[in-house]
Amino acid sequence: MEFLGYFLALLVGVSLGLIGSGGSILTLPILVYLMGVDPILATAYSLFVVGITALVGGINNALQGQVHFKSVVIFGLPSIVAVYLTRAYLLPFIPETIFQWNHFTFSKSMALMILFAVVMILASVAMIKPCKNCNESENSTLKYNYPMILLEGLIVGVLTGLVGAGGGFLIIPALVLLARMPMKLAVGTSLFIIAIKSLLGFLGDLQTSYTLINWRLLLYFTLLSAIGIFIGMLLAKKIKGNRLKTAFGWFVLIMGTYILIKELIM
């Protein structure tokens, strides 16, 4: 099972390179179910894996002019602050058991996963729906609504702080729909934002989890994931932006629907 886990680490990178998201969605179940990592510790592992992999991909995209650094600052900074404040102050105030009815218990973890799934589904619908005003030209002038981008960064930060995901499935729709950014440019920009948020989050976890970390496993997994992101970026070059946007939307819709069904029915 551990060998299969290392093989699937490639898919984490492919996902990030191809659609700019899905890293944490894939990393956590692989680490927990195939590598035998404790779920809480796996969250810290995921931050490192996704952060380093996204950084490698982000640098490569930047060298090709596929990163809009102004967007990284405008969107990334409020998002990072919101993630920190949410995890430090908001999450502790949510009770472990929100309510009970007969044998049914609505827990904090269930509420967060349902929120996670709903947000994914809403984002996927926005991505699948044709956007007539979205300009695919890389040389076009971006139409920014800076207040909305700033607000969206805060909202994404709160949501990603609550559900613990990298947030690419939220960042990319915001960049494409609010800034009219071409999909491939949005993917490269998203990778930088994800890298910054994830690595800063890992540094925070490192203070309490350093002695528990299996560095051999973590570094091998990250190396394979970093290799995978180059495969994903090669595939992305062969796919048109509109198709990439639609494929991304369907991927998120399937994952969100599965999580929602799992939490409510299974």
C-alpha atoms as one frame of an Amber mdcrd trajectory, in Angstrom:
protein
   0.000   0.000   0.000   2.892   2.349   0.722   4.262   1.791  -2.802   0.846
   2.669  -4.244   0.803   5.791  -2.087   4.134   6.953  -3.502   2.894   6.270
  -7.041  -0.264   8.298  -6.430   1.897  11.154  -5.148   2.601  11.798  -8.827
  -1.121  12.452  -9.332  -1.023  15.165  -6.671   1.509  17.047  -8.770  -0.303
  16.302 -12.031  -3.497  17.746 -10.563  -1.762  20.931  -9.434   0.073  21.329
 -12.743  -2.970  20.664 -14.907  -5.765  22.475 -13.084  -3.991  24.390 -10.308
  -5.947  22.635  -7.583  -6.838  19.283  -6.066  -3.544  18.825  -4.241  -4.868
  18.697  -0.691  -8.006  16.841  -1.795  -5.802  14.024  -3.103  -2.939  14.226
  -0.594  -4.911  13.740   2.627  -6.659  10.446   1.725  -3.444   9.039   0.233
  -1.454   9.795   3.387  -4.138   8.558   5.780  -5.456   5.449   4.006  -2.391
   4.262   2.087   0.580   5.602   4.064  -0.880   5.099   7.554  -0.301   8.694
   8.695  -2.396  10.041  11.564  -5.146  12.309  10.137  -4.112  15.363  12.142
  -0.441  14.942  11.241  -1.455  14.281   7.629  -2.880  17.792   7.519   0.577
  19.206   8.269   2.158  16.839   5.731  -0.352  18.014   3.142   0.544  21.657
   3.719   4.223  20.881   3.068   3.627  18.647   0.036   1.157  21.002  -1.617
   3.178  24.080  -0.664   6.488  22.854  -2.110   4.853  21.336  -5.195   2.834
  24.479  -5.883   5.961  26.609  -5.398   7.888  24.534  -7.955   5.027  24.861
 -10.408   4.564  28.535  -9.642   8.220  29.343 -10.334   8.085  27.435 -13.622
   4.928  29.307 -14.637   6.520  32.619 -13.643   9.476  31.956 -15.940   6.972
  31.528 -18.769   5.081  34.701 -17.876   2.075  32.774 -16.565   1.898  34.396
 -13.107   0.254  37.744 -12.354   2.155  38.870  -9.246  -0.094  41.837  -8.537
  -2.929  39.335  -8.129  -0.756  37.226  -5.824  -0.375  40.231  -3.511  -3.921
  41.603  -3.761  -5.587  38.216  -3.391  -2.970  36.402  -1.345  -2.291  38.764
   1.557  -5.879  39.139   2.838  -6.408  35.432   2.272  -3.344  34.511   4.341
  -4.403  36.798   7.191  -7.940  35.400   7.106  -6.680  31.805   7.176  -4.543
  32.495  10.247  -7.273  34.352  12.150  -9.873  31.724  11.290  -7.785  28.790
  12.454  -6.472  30.591  15.533  -9.679  32.199  16.801 -12.827  31.099  14.932
 -12.419  27.319  14.880 -11.864  26.987  18.659 -15.240  28.651  19.279 -17.164
  26.041  17.263 -18.372  23.238  19.590 -17.439  19.653  18.738 -21.130  18.686
  18.839 -23.391  21.302  17.269 -26.675  19.442  17.897 -28.088  15.946  18.432
 -31.393  14.392  17.362 -32.127  10.830  18.477 -29.114   8.831  17.261 -27.964
  11.509  14.834 -25.088  13.770  15.865 -24.220  16.840  13.809 -20.566  17.394
  14.689 -18.143  20.186  13.908 -16.182  17.986  11.516 -19.381  17.051   9.664
 -20.424  20.699   9.400 -17.042  21.725   8.031 -16.994  18.910   5.468 -20.511
  19.773   4.299 -19.473  23.418   3.988 -16.406  22.258   2.067 -18.563  20.223
  -0.341 -21.151  22.976  -0.886 -18.475  25.556  -1.681 -16.842  23.132  -4.122
 -20.142  22.509  -5.915 -20.943  26.220  -6.182 -17.463  26.956  -7.525 -17.706
  24.103 -10.034 -21.004  25.383 -11.438 -19.435  28.798 -11.994 -16.526  27.198
 -13.843 -18.596  24.825 -16.004 -21.016  27.550 -17.080 -19.757  29.258 -20.280
 -18.291  32.703 -19.649 -18.845  34.847 -22.755 -16.753  37.711 -21.413 -13.732
  35.618 -20.422 -10.843  36.565 -22.713  -8.430  33.764 -23.542  -5.776  36.065
 -25.000  -2.672  36.166 -22.832  -1.917  39.692 -24.090  -5.311  41.144 -23.204
  -5.780  43.726 -20.473  -7.228  42.248 -17.304 -10.456  43.863 -16.120  -9.958
  44.092 -12.382 -12.540  44.815  -9.754 -10.025  45.323  -6.949 -12.509  45.704
  -4.065 -14.201  42.446  -5.092 -10.859  40.639  -5.463  -9.827  41.857  -1.999
 -13.165  40.785  -0.519 -12.985  37.441  -2.283  -9.486  36.928  -0.876 -10.829
  37.418   2.645 -13.781  35.095   2.025 -11.550  32.414   0.524  -9.190  32.755
   3.479 -12.012  32.198   5.960 -13.396  29.228   4.046 -10.019  27.589   3.498
  -9.177  28.241   7.124 -12.353  26.428   8.141 -12.035  23.418   5.850  -8.233
  23.186   5.722  -7.878  22.898   1.936  -5.370  24.716  -0.256  -8.165  26.684
  -1.858  -7.245  26.470  -5.536 -10.803  25.475  -6.378 -11.898  28.825  -4.917
  -8.994  31.018  -6.027  -9.154  30.089  -9.709 -12.878  30.851 -10.175 -12.347
  34.200  -8.447  -9.462  35.129 -10.755 -11.256  33.943 -13.897 -14.682  35.374
 -13.128 -13.840  38.555 -11.195 -10.618  39.572 -12.944 -11.468  38.105 -16.375
  -8.118  36.345 -16.212  -7.295  33.658 -18.809  -7.523  30.192 -17.278  -3.860
  29.272 -17.743  -2.693  32.547 -16.187  -5.118  31.960 -13.306  -3.645  28.487
 -12.728  -0.083  29.833 -12.489  -1.138  32.679 -10.209  -3.150  30.312  -8.023
  -0.115  28.067  -7.534   1.857  30.941  -5.995  -1.002  31.870  -3.661  -1.442
  28.228  -2.615   2.309  27.853  -2.001   2.499  30.895   0.268  -0.564  29.939
   2.314   0.408  26.284   2.653   4.051  26.813   3.607   3.208  29.473   6.187
   0.625  27.089   7.625   3.208  24.297   7.782   5.673  26.548   9.606   3.006
  27.123  12.241   2.409  23.369  12.627   6.160  22.717  12.662   6.484  24.337
  16.082   4.347  21.620  17.679   4.795  18.624  15.349   8.519  18.628  14.429
   9.440  15.511  16.427   6.441  13.587  15.030   7.241  14.158  11.364   8.621
  11.270   9.298  10.915  13.367   7.121  11.925  10.455   4.887   8.329   9.731
   3.913   7.484  13.411   3.605  10.450  14.307   1.391  10.046  11.286  -0.919
   6.333  11.995  -1.300   7.028  15.669  -2.010   9.730  14.838  -4.571   7.356
  12.594  -6.527   4.636  15.212  -6.339   7.046  17.851  -7.661   7.882  15.573
 -10.597   4.170  15.127 -11.221   3.550  18.858 -11.516   5.842  19.037 -14.548
   3.813  16.250 -16.160   0.645  18.204 -15.423   2.052  21.403 -16.910   3.052
  19.557 -20.091  -0.495  18.234 -20.412  -1.895  21.715 -19.790  -0.008  23.057
 -22.824  -1.933  20.671 -25.059  -5.361  21.663 -23.725  -7.155  24.908 -24.610
  -8.043  27.254 -21.762 -11.809  26.811 -22.152 -11.512  23.028 -22.051  -9.192
  23.250 -19.060 -11.704  25.468 -17.252 -14.563  23.052 -17.972 -12.541  19.974
 -16.993 -11.558  21.686 -13.748 -15.216  22.438 -13.028 -16.334  18.845 -13.556
 -13.491  17.556 -11.385 -14.525  19.809  -8.512 -18.229  18.964  -8.984 -17.574
  15.223  -8.762 -15.396  15.577  -5.659 -17.831  17.951  -3.952 -20.833  15.715
  -4.657 -18.999  12.664  -3.332 -18.047  14.410  -0.093 -21.617  15.690   0.398
 -23.118  12.223  -0.126 -20.522  10.620   2.127 -21.221  13.010   5.006 -25.033
  12.963   4.739 -25.777   9.371   3.739 -22.837   6.987   4.148
